[in-house]
């Protein structure tokens, strides 16, 4: 055994021997994962009354910026670090987190218990497993039933093809005044992440080849259809996670939204609780299946209480009751496969008008293929979004924008 592993194993044994010592375990998280943690803490306290959970919650971007700084400086590190899927590949390629494959964690034995595509998401290029998955985001199509009814649009007509989706949007706009979607960029975000081929990530393949460019049909179609929606005046030009976005949900000024299943919990709990019963869900257009969000827990290598950090992570990710508590609290869809068989999945969802939506989401999760992650995903995403904005707002040619995006990413990802 490596010296470091021996040292840590000894520390774990020491922690077990002093299990009754008072411990404060710091857990850093972001909304609405913090809500799930709060909901589960009473069960943890009952099992481990000597270990107090100190939850440090910050807004989404602030949290990840703070964790990036803490890993770089060693200052302000929590014992348990929550990571959203958009940051996992970046953190995985760093060296500040424990490799959970190694003893004493030996997490390889647990991998088969999780939704398969989550394992690749938390695995670095050199095969370190840096975080345990806790929730996933099966991509889904939210729509306002009352608005579609008023427009006389059958929701099923919106999933056969993207062209059908846009045609329905024109009818909705003409008959109700509601926008089809918050932003045309959402079309791009669905298309570039659905039905990827084996060995493909969103922006890079598993051999580190860049996929973005004017010769890639997936990106050309994503940009072209987004532009069609914008040119037809069908989007509200509203960015996500803005006050305008929340108001649109509350006032019913947009008819549809693509997101992970977790959006149902956010709508229900704080975004637009008064719209209860007005929403429904269905699968993404063109039989698309995609991972849309997800959360993980990791242990910083310089954390003070690694032994209890690991116990807490196992309690949050491998305990079926914890997973279902989070699911019911805020719609955090369980990454744990056995939790997906819980009777809660066959229950009607009142916020969605009694629809048994969880069965649809479970099926979508099973059909979602693993996506390879790359350390430069966040760089590529930023550049692609900037070039898409140039297309939508400045009329830049689609293929020129993708050619420019390719050149910029290649320069940054050397």
Short mmCIF file of C-alpha atoms in Angstrom, two decimals:
data_model
loop_
_atom_site.label_atom_id
_atom_site.label_comp_id
_atom_site.label_asym_id
_atom_site.label_seq_id
_atom_site.Cartn_x
_atom_site.Cartn_y
_atom_site.Cartn_z
CA UNK A 1 0.00 0.00 0.00
CA UNK A 2 1.23 3.49 -0.77
CA UNK A 3 2.48 5.46 2.22
CA UNK A 4 -0.27 8.07 1.80
CA UNK A 5 -2.94 5.38 1.77
CA UNK A 6 -1.44 3.79 4.87
CA UNK A 7 -1.47 7.09 6.67
CA UNK A 8 -5.06 7.76 5.75
CA UNK A 9 -6.15 4.25 6.69
CA UNK A 10 -4.60 4.77 10.08
CA UNK A 11 -6.39 8.07 10.41
CA UNK A 12 -9.68 6.37 9.60
CA UNK A 13 -9.11 3.72 12.19
CA UNK A 14 -8.25 6.43 14.67
CA UNK A 15 -11.48 8.20 13.76
CA UNK A 16 -13.43 5.00 14.35
CA UNK A 17 -11.73 4.46 17.70
CA UNK A 18 -12.73 7.94 18.79
CA UNK A 19 -16.21 7.76 17.31
CA UNK A 20 -17.72 9.36 20.39
CA UNK A 21 -15.52 12.45 20.23
CA UNK A 22 -17.36 15.63 19.31
CA UNK A 23 -16.74 16.53 15.67
CA UNK A 24 -17.90 19.43 13.51
CA UNK A 25 -18.05 18.43 9.87
CA UNK A 26 -18.13 21.29 7.38
CA UNK A 27 -20.15 20.69 4.22
CA UNK A 28 -20.06 23.29 1.43
CA UNK A 29 -23.00 23.28 -0.99
CA UNK A 30 -25.20 25.39 -3.24
CA UNK A 31 -28.97 25.81 -3.77
CA UNK A 32 -31.00 23.68 -3.85
CA UNK A 33 -28.70 20.86 -2.78
CA UNK A 34 -28.42 22.67 0.55
CA UNK A 35 -32.15 22.17 1.03
CA UNK A 36 -31.76 18.42 0.57
CA UNK A 37 -28.92 18.34 3.10
CA UNK A 38 -31.03 20.20 5.66
CA UNK A 39 -33.84 17.72 5.13
CA UNK A 40 -31.52 14.75 5.74
CA UNK A 41 -29.54 16.15 8.68
CA UNK A 42 -32.09 15.01 11.34
CA UNK A 43 -31.60 11.38 10.25
CA UNK A 44 -27.82 11.86 10.31
CA UNK A 45 -27.96 13.39 13.81
CA UNK A 46 -29.92 10.41 15.06
CA UNK A 47 -27.24 8.03 13.76
CA UNK A 48 -24.22 10.16 14.63
CA UNK A 49 -25.14 12.49 17.51
CA UNK A 50 -21.46 13.29 18.10
CA UNK A 51 -20.92 14.70 14.59
CA UNK A 52 -22.43 18.11 13.95
CA UNK A 53 -22.95 19.14 10.34
CA UNK A 54 -21.96 22.74 9.65
CA UNK A 55 -23.54 23.60 6.33
CA UNK A 56 -21.88 26.39 4.34
CA UNK A 57 -24.18 27.36 1.49
CA UNK A 58 -23.45 29.99 -1.13
CA UNK A 59 -25.08 30.89 -4.42
CA UNK A 60 -24.20 28.58 -7.28
CA UNK A 61 -21.40 30.55 -8.94
CA UNK A 62 -20.06 31.92 -5.65
CA UNK A 63 -19.80 28.41 -4.23
CA UNK A 64 -17.82 27.01 -7.14
CA UNK A 65 -15.56 30.05 -7.33
CA UNK A 66 -14.89 29.72 -3.60
CA UNK A 67 -14.11 26.00 -3.94
CA UNK A 68 -11.76 26.71 -6.85
CA UNK A 69 -9.88 29.22 -4.71
CA UNK A 70 -9.88 26.95 -1.65
CA UNK A 71 -8.42 24.06 -3.62
CA UNK A 72 -5.73 26.32 -5.05
CA UNK A 73 -4.73 27.94 -1.76
CA UNK A 74 -5.65 25.32 0.82
CA UNK A 75 -7.55 27.99 2.74
CA UNK A 76 -11.22 27.67 3.63
CA UNK A 77 -11.51 24.05 2.55
CA UNK A 78 -14.61 22.19 3.76
CA UNK A 79 -14.57 18.53 4.74
CA UNK A 80 -17.19 17.72 2.10
CA UNK A 81 -17.44 19.66 -1.14
CA UNK A 82 -20.56 19.58 -3.31
CA UNK A 83 -19.85 19.93 -7.04
CA UNK A 84 -22.36 20.53 -9.82
CA UNK A 85 -21.89 18.58 -13.05
CA UNK A 86 -20.74 21.65 -14.98
CA UNK A 87 -17.65 21.86 -12.75
CA UNK A 88 -16.86 18.18 -12.25
CA UNK A 89 -14.56 17.76 -15.23
CA UNK A 90 -12.61 20.90 -14.28
CA UNK A 91 -12.20 19.76 -10.68
CA UNK A 92 -11.44 16.18 -11.76
CA UNK A 93 -8.41 17.30 -13.73
CA UNK A 94 -7.00 19.15 -10.74
CA UNK A 95 -5.10 17.42 -7.94
CA UNK A 96 -6.90 18.73 -4.89
CA UNK A 97 -9.51 16.00 -4.37
CA UNK A 98 -9.21 12.49 -3.00
CA UNK A 99 -9.22 9.60 -5.47
CA UNK A 100 -12.13 7.58 -4.14
CA UNK A 101 -10.94 4.52 -6.06
CA UNK A 102 -8.15 4.15 -3.55
CA UNK A 103 -8.17 2.69 -0.03
CA UNK A 104 -9.61 3.32 2.43
CA UNK A 105 -12.55 4.58 0.33
CA UNK A 106 -12.42 1.77 -2.25
CA UNK A 107 -15.43 3.26 -4.02
CA UNK A 108 -15.11 1.00 -7.06
CA UNK A 109 -17.36 -1.47 -5.28
CA UNK A 110 -20.20 1.08 -5.28
CA UNK A 111 -20.07 2.23 -8.90
CA UNK A 112 -22.48 -0.40 -10.16
CA UNK A 113 -25.09 0.95 -7.74
CA UNK A 114 -25.40 4.28 -9.58
CA UNK A 115 -26.91 5.42 -12.87
CA UNK A 116 -24.09 4.39 -15.23
CA UNK A 117 -23.44 7.69 -16.98
CA UNK A 118 -22.62 9.42 -13.68
CA UNK A 119 -19.45 7.38 -13.16
CA UNK A 120 -17.75 8.67 -16.30
CA UNK A 121 -18.72 12.21 -15.38
CA UNK A 122 -16.75 11.99 -12.13
CA UNK A 123 -13.74 10.17 -13.58
CA UNK A 124 -10.63 12.06 -14.70
CA UNK A 125 -8.68 11.33 -17.86
CA UNK A 126 -6.17 9.34 -15.76
CA UNK A 127 -9.09 7.33 -14.24
CA UNK A 128 -9.23 8.90 -10.79
CA UNK A 129 -12.76 8.81 -9.35
CA UNK A 130 -13.07 12.13 -7.58
CA UNK A 131 -16.69 12.35 -6.43
CA UNK A 132 -19.75 10.27 -5.60
CA UNK A 133 -22.94 11.11 -7.54
CA UNK A 134 -25.97 12.07 -5.48
CA UNK A 135 -28.52 13.31 -8.00
CA UNK A 136 -28.94 13.35 -11.76
CA UNK A 137 -30.91 15.49 -14.18
CA UNK A 138 -32.82 13.50 -16.78
CA UNK A 139 -33.51 16.00 -19.55
CA UNK A 140 -37.21 16.76 -19.87
CA UNK A 141 -39.67 19.02 -21.70
CA UNK A 142 -41.82 21.15 -19.39
CA UNK A 143 -44.91 22.80 -20.88
CA UNK A 144 -47.81 24.87 -19.64
CA UNK A 145 -50.92 22.80 -20.35
CA UNK A 146 -53.26 25.77 -19.96
CA UNK A 147 -51.41 27.78 -22.61
CA UNK A 148 -51.23 24.90 -25.10
CA UNK A 149 -54.93 24.19 -24.53
CA UNK A 150 -55.78 27.83 -25.23
CA UNK A 151 -53.75 27.70 -28.45
CA UNK A 152 -55.26 24.36 -29.48
CA UNK A 153 -51.83 22.74 -29.66
CA UNK A 154 -51.42 19.04 -28.95
CA UNK A 155 -48.21 18.69 -26.87
CA UNK A 156 -47.34 15.46 -28.69
CA UNK A 157 -47.07 17.47 -31.92
CA UNK A 158 -44.10 19.30 -30.41
CA UNK A 159 -41.87 16.27 -29.88
CA UNK A 160 -41.85 14.55 -33.27
CA UNK A 161 -39.41 16.99 -34.83
CA UNK A 162 -37.83 20.34 -34.10
CA UNK A 163 -39.63 21.72 -37.12
CA UNK A 164 -42.94 20.65 -35.52
CA UNK A 165 -41.87 22.29 -32.27
CA UNK A 166 -41.24 25.60 -34.04
CA UNK A 167 -44.51 25.37 -36.01
CA UNK A 168 -46.45 24.86 -32.76
CA UNK A 169 -44.62 27.84 -31.30
CA UNK A 170 -45.92 30.06 -34.08
CA UNK A 171 -49.49 28.95 -33.30
CA UNK A 172 -48.99 29.54 -29.57
CA UNK A 173 -47.62 33.01 -30.19
CA UNK A 174 -50.44 33.95 -32.56
CA UNK A 175 -53.28 32.67 -30.37
CA UNK A 176 -52.04 33.42 -26.84
CA UNK A 177 -49.22 35.94 -27.11
CA UNK A 178 -46.98 33.69 -25.04
CA UNK A 179 -43.43 33.06 -26.18
CA UNK A 180 -42.51 29.53 -27.14
CA UNK A 181 -39.44 29.48 -24.88
CA UNK A 182 -37.33 31.76 -22.72
CA UNK A 183 -34.41 31.96 -25.13
CA UNK A 184 -33.60 30.54 -28.55
CA UNK A 185 -30.28 29.37 -27.11
CA UNK A 186 -32.21 26.64 -25.30
CA UNK A 187 -32.73 24.87 -28.62
CA UNK A 188 -28.97 24.74 -29.11
CA UNK A 189 -28.46 23.47 -25.57
CA UNK A 190 -30.78 20.51 -26.15
CA UNK A 191 -29.51 19.49 -29.56
CA UNK A 192 -25.79 19.55 -28.76
CA UNK A 193 -26.23 17.27 -25.76
CA UNK A 194 -28.74 14.69 -27.01
CA UNK A 195 -28.19 11.33 -28.66
CA UNK A 196 -24.41 11.55 -28.71
CA UNK A 197 -22.50 8.68 -30.27
CA UNK A 198 -20.41 6.32 -28.15
CA UNK A 199 -17.10 7.93 -27.34
CA UNK A 200 -18.41 11.46 -27.82
CA UNK A 201 -18.58 14.23 -25.29
CA UNK A 202 -20.48 17.41 -26.03
CA UNK A 203 -17.43 19.28 -27.32
CA UNK A 204 -14.65 16.66 -27.48
CA UNK A 205 -14.48 12.95 -28.15
CA UNK A 206 -12.74 10.39 -25.98
CA UNK A 207 -9.52 10.87 -27.96
CA UNK A 208 -9.52 14.58 -27.16
CA UNK A 209 -10.53 15.56 -30.71
CA UNK A 210 -12.50 18.79 -30.90
CA UNK A 211 -16.01 18.25 -32.28
CA UNK A 212 -17.12 21.87 -32.62
CA UNK A 213 -16.97 23.25 -36.16
CA UNK A 214 -18.81 24.02 -39.40
CA UNK A 215 -18.41 20.42 -40.51
CA UNK A 216 -20.23 18.97 -37.49
CA UNK A 217 -23.93 18.43 -38.35
CA UNK A 218 -24.98 18.47 -34.67
CA UNK A 219 -23.65 21.99 -34.08
CA UNK A 220 -24.78 23.31 -37.46
CA UNK A 221 -28.35 22.16 -36.83
CA UNK A 222 -28.33 23.45 -33.25
CA UNK A 223 -27.24 26.93 -34.34
CA UNK A 224 -29.56 26.97 -37.39
CA UNK A 225 -32.73 26.00 -35.50
CA UNK A 226 -31.94 28.43 -32.69
CA UNK A 227 -31.67 31.20 -35.28
CA UNK A 228 -35.02 30.18 -36.81
CA UNK A 229 -36.70 30.54 -33.42
CA UNK A 230 -35.13 33.96 -32.87
CA UNK A 231 -35.91 35.19 -36.38
CA UNK A 232 -39.57 34.14 -35.96
CA UNK A 233 -39.81 36.14 -32.73
CA UNK A 234 -40.73 33.07 -30.71
CA UNK A 235 -38.39 33.45 -27.75
CA UNK A 236 -38.65 35.89 -24.86
CA UNK A 237 -34.91 36.66 -24.89
CA UNK A 238 -34.70 35.88 -21.19
CA UNK A 239 -31.66 34.29 -19.60
CA UNK A 240 -31.99 31.52 -17.07
CA UNK A 241 -31.58 32.15 -13.34
CA UNK A 242 -32.73 35.75 -13.73
CA UNK A 243 -35.62 37.60 -12.13
CA UNK A 244 -37.17 37.89 -15.60
CA UNK A 245 -37.07 34.10 -15.93
CA UNK A 246 -38.86 33.61 -12.62
CA UNK A 247 -41.47 36.23 -13.55
CA UNK A 248 -42.11 34.48 -16.87
CA UNK A 249 -42.91 31.29 -15.00
CA UNK A 250 -45.18 33.10 -12.55
CA UNK A 251 -47.03 35.10 -15.20
CA UNK A 252 -47.26 32.39 -17.86
CA UNK A 253 -45.54 34.41 -20.57
CA UNK A 254 -43.49 31.43 -21.84
CA UNK A 255 -45.11 28.13 -22.81
CA UNK A 256 -42.27 25.62 -22.59
CA UNK A 257 -38.94 25.03 -20.89
CA UNK A 258 -36.24 22.40 -21.41
CA UNK A 259 -34.43 21.38 -18.27
CA UNK A 260 -33.52 18.59 -15.92
CA UNK A 261 -36.27 16.96 -13.89
CA UNK A 262 -35.02 18.94 -10.90
CA UNK A 263 -36.76 22.06 -12.26
CA UNK A 264 -40.07 20.68 -11.01
CA UNK A 265 -38.86 20.99 -7.42
CA UNK A 266 -37.60 24.54 -7.98
CA UNK A 267 -40.86 25.62 -9.62
CA UNK A 268 -42.86 24.03 -6.84
CA UNK A 269 -40.81 25.27 -3.91
CA UNK A 270 -39.82 28.82 -4.80
CA UNK A 271 -39.88 29.84 -8.46
CA UNK A 272 -43.59 29.68 -9.18
CA UNK A 273 -45.52 27.72 -6.53
CA UNK A 274 -48.80 29.37 -7.54
CA UNK A 275 -48.65 27.62 -10.93
CA UNK A 276 -49.35 24.27 -9.30
CA UNK A 277 -51.39 22.04 -11.61
CA UNK A 278 -50.64 24.04 -14.77
CA UNK A 279 -47.44 22.25 -15.80
CA UNK A 280 -46.91 18.89 -17.50
CA UNK A 281 -43.78 17.13 -18.84
CA UNK A 282 -42.88 14.93 -21.78
CA UNK A 283 -39.71 13.65 -23.40
CA UNK A 284 -37.43 15.88 -25.43
CA UNK A 285 -38.10 16.34 -29.19
CA UNK A 286 -36.90 13.74 -31.69
CA UNK A 287 -36.59 11.07 -28.97
CA UNK A 288 -33.65 12.89 -27.48
CA UNK A 289 -32.30 11.77 -24.14
CA UNK A 290 -29.75 13.78 -22.24
CA UNK A 291 -28.18 14.37 -18.87
CA UNK A 292 -29.17 17.85 -17.72
CA UNK A 293 -27.57 18.64 -14.43
CA UNK A 294 -26.42 16.53 -11.54
CA UNK A 295 -24.60 16.88 -8.24
CA UNK A 296 -21.65 15.14 -6.61
CA UNK A 297 -19.83 15.07 -3.27
CA UNK A 298 -16.03 15.11 -3.02
CA UNK A 299 -13.39 15.18 -0.28
CA UNK A 300 -10.55 17.72 -0.51
CA UNK A 301 -7.18 16.06 0.00
CA UNK A 302 -6.37 18.58 2.72
CA UNK A 303 -9.70 18.24 4.54
CA UNK A 304 -9.49 17.99 8.31
CA UNK A 305 -12.05 15.19 8.87
CA UNK A 306 -11.76 12.79 5.95
CA UNK A 307 -13.09 9.81 7.85
CA UNK A 308 -16.35 11.49 8.76
CA UNK A 309 -16.54 13.17 5.37
CA UNK A 310 -16.61 9.73 3.77
CA UNK A 311 -19.25 8.50 6.20
CA UNK A 312 -21.40 11.54 5.42
CA UNK A 313 -20.99 11.08 1.65
CA UNK A 314 -21.99 7.44 1.89
CA UNK A 315 -25.00 8.42 3.97
CA UNK A 316 -26.10 10.94 1.34
CA UNK A 317 -25.45 8.82 -1.74
CA UNK A 318 -25.82 5.14 -0.78
CA UNK A 319 -28.68 5.37 1.70
CA UNK A 320 -31.99 4.91 -0.11
CA UNK A 321 -33.95 6.83 2.51
CA UNK A 322 -31.62 9.82 2.17
CA UNK A 323 -31.95 9.74 -1.60
CA UNK A 324 -35.76 9.66 -1.46
CA UNK A 325 -35.85 12.41 1.18
CA UNK A 326 -33.87 14.68 -1.17
CA UNK A 327 -36.11 13.69 -4.07
CA UNK A 328 -39.27 14.61 -2.21
CA UNK A 329 -37.74 17.77 -0.75
CA UNK A 330 -36.66 19.47 -3.95
CA UNK A 331 -36.91 17.05 -6.87
CA UNK A 332 -33.27 15.94 -6.67
CA UNK A 333 -33.56 12.83 -8.86
CA UNK A 334 -31.70 9.92 -7.16
CA UNK A 335 -28.46 8.75 -8.73
CA UNK A 336 -28.79 5.54 -6.68
CA UNK A 337 -30.52 2.90 -8.82
CA UNK A 338 -32.32 1.15 -5.94
CA UNK A 339 -33.84 4.47 -4.91
CA UNK A 340 -35.32 4.77 -8.38
CA UNK A 341 -37.42 1.69 -7.60
CA UNK A 342 -39.00 3.30 -4.56
CA UNK A 343 -42.79 3.44 -4.50
CA UNK A 344 -42.55 7.23 -4.66
CA UNK A 345 -41.86 6.88 -8.38
CA UNK A 346 -45.32 5.51 -9.09
CA UNK A 347 -47.03 8.31 -7.18
CA UNK A 348 -48.80 11.16 -8.92
CA UNK A 349 -47.10 14.55 -8.77
CA UNK A 350 -49.69 17.16 -7.71
CA UNK A 351 -47.64 20.09 -9.03
CA UNK A 352 -47.81 18.46 -12.48
CA UNK A 353 -51.57 18.01 -12.35
CA UNK A 354 -51.30 14.49 -10.98
CA UNK A 355 -49.06 13.26 -13.79
CA UNK A 356 -46.88 10.24 -12.92
CA UNK A 357 -43.87 12.07 -14.26
CA UNK A 358 -41.23 10.25 -12.23
CA UNK A 359 -41.72 7.08 -14.27
CA UNK A 360 -41.08 9.06 -17.46
CA UNK A 361 -37.92 10.56 -15.93
CA UNK A 362 -36.69 7.16 -14.75
CA UNK A 363 -37.08 5.78 -18.26
CA UNK A 364 -35.29 8.80 -19.71
CA UNK A 365 -32.38 8.31 -17.28
CA UNK A 366 -32.06 4.66 -18.32
CA UNK A 367 -31.89 5.68 -21.99
CA UNK A 368 -29.28 8.38 -21.47
CA UNK A 369 -25.86 7.38 -22.73
CA UNK A 370 -22.63 8.14 -20.87
CA UNK A 371 -20.99 11.34 -22.05
CA UNK A 372 -17.23 11.71 -21.99
CA UNK A 373 -16.09 14.77 -20.12
CA UNK A 374 -13.05 16.90 -20.93
CA UNK A 375 -11.09 19.33 -18.84
CA UNK A 376 -11.77 22.03 -21.42
CA UNK A 377 -15.56 21.56 -21.53
CA UNK A 378 -16.21 24.79 -19.64
CA UNK A 379 -13.90 26.71 -21.98
CA UNK A 380 -15.63 25.26 -25.04
CA UNK A 381 -19.07 25.96 -23.62
CA UNK A 382 -18.26 29.61 -23.01
CA UNK A 383 -16.89 30.10 -26.52
CA UNK A 384 -19.77 28.27 -28.22
CA UNK A 385 -22.33 30.31 -26.30
CA UNK A 386 -20.58 33.55 -27.27
CA UNK A 387 -20.57 32.59 -30.95
CA UNK A 388 -24.23 31.55 -30.75
CA UNK A 389 -25.03 34.97 -29.30
CA UNK A 390 -23.23 36.53 -32.26
CA UNK A 391 -25.48 34.53 -34.59
CA UNK A 392 -28.68 35.38 -32.74
CA UNK A 393 -28.05 39.04 -32.02
CA UNK A 394 -25.70 40.18 -34.76
CA UNK A 395 -26.74 37.96 -37.65
CA UNK A 396 -23.34 36.28 -37.95
CA UNK A 397 -23.25 33.42 -40.45
CA UNK A 398 -23.72 30.06 -38.72
CA UNK A 399 -20.79 28.27 -40.33
CA UNK A 400 -18.48 31.23 -39.87
CA UNK A 401 -19.43 31.39 -36.19
CA UNK A 402 -18.68 27.69 -35.76
CA UNK A 403 -15.39 28.03 -37.61
CA UNK A 404 -14.41 30.89 -35.32
CA UNK A 405 -15.52 28.90 -32.27
CA UNK A 406 -13.38 25.98 -33.37
CA UNK A 407 -10.31 28.17 -33.81
CA UNK A 408 -10.76 29.83 -30.42
CA UNK A 409 -11.27 26.55 -28.57
CA UNK A 410 -8.29 24.94 -30.27
CA UNK A 411 -6.15 27.89 -29.21
CA UNK A 412 -7.33 27.78 -25.58
CA UNK A 413 -7.26 23.98 -25.22
CA UNK A 414 -3.66 23.36 -26.17
#
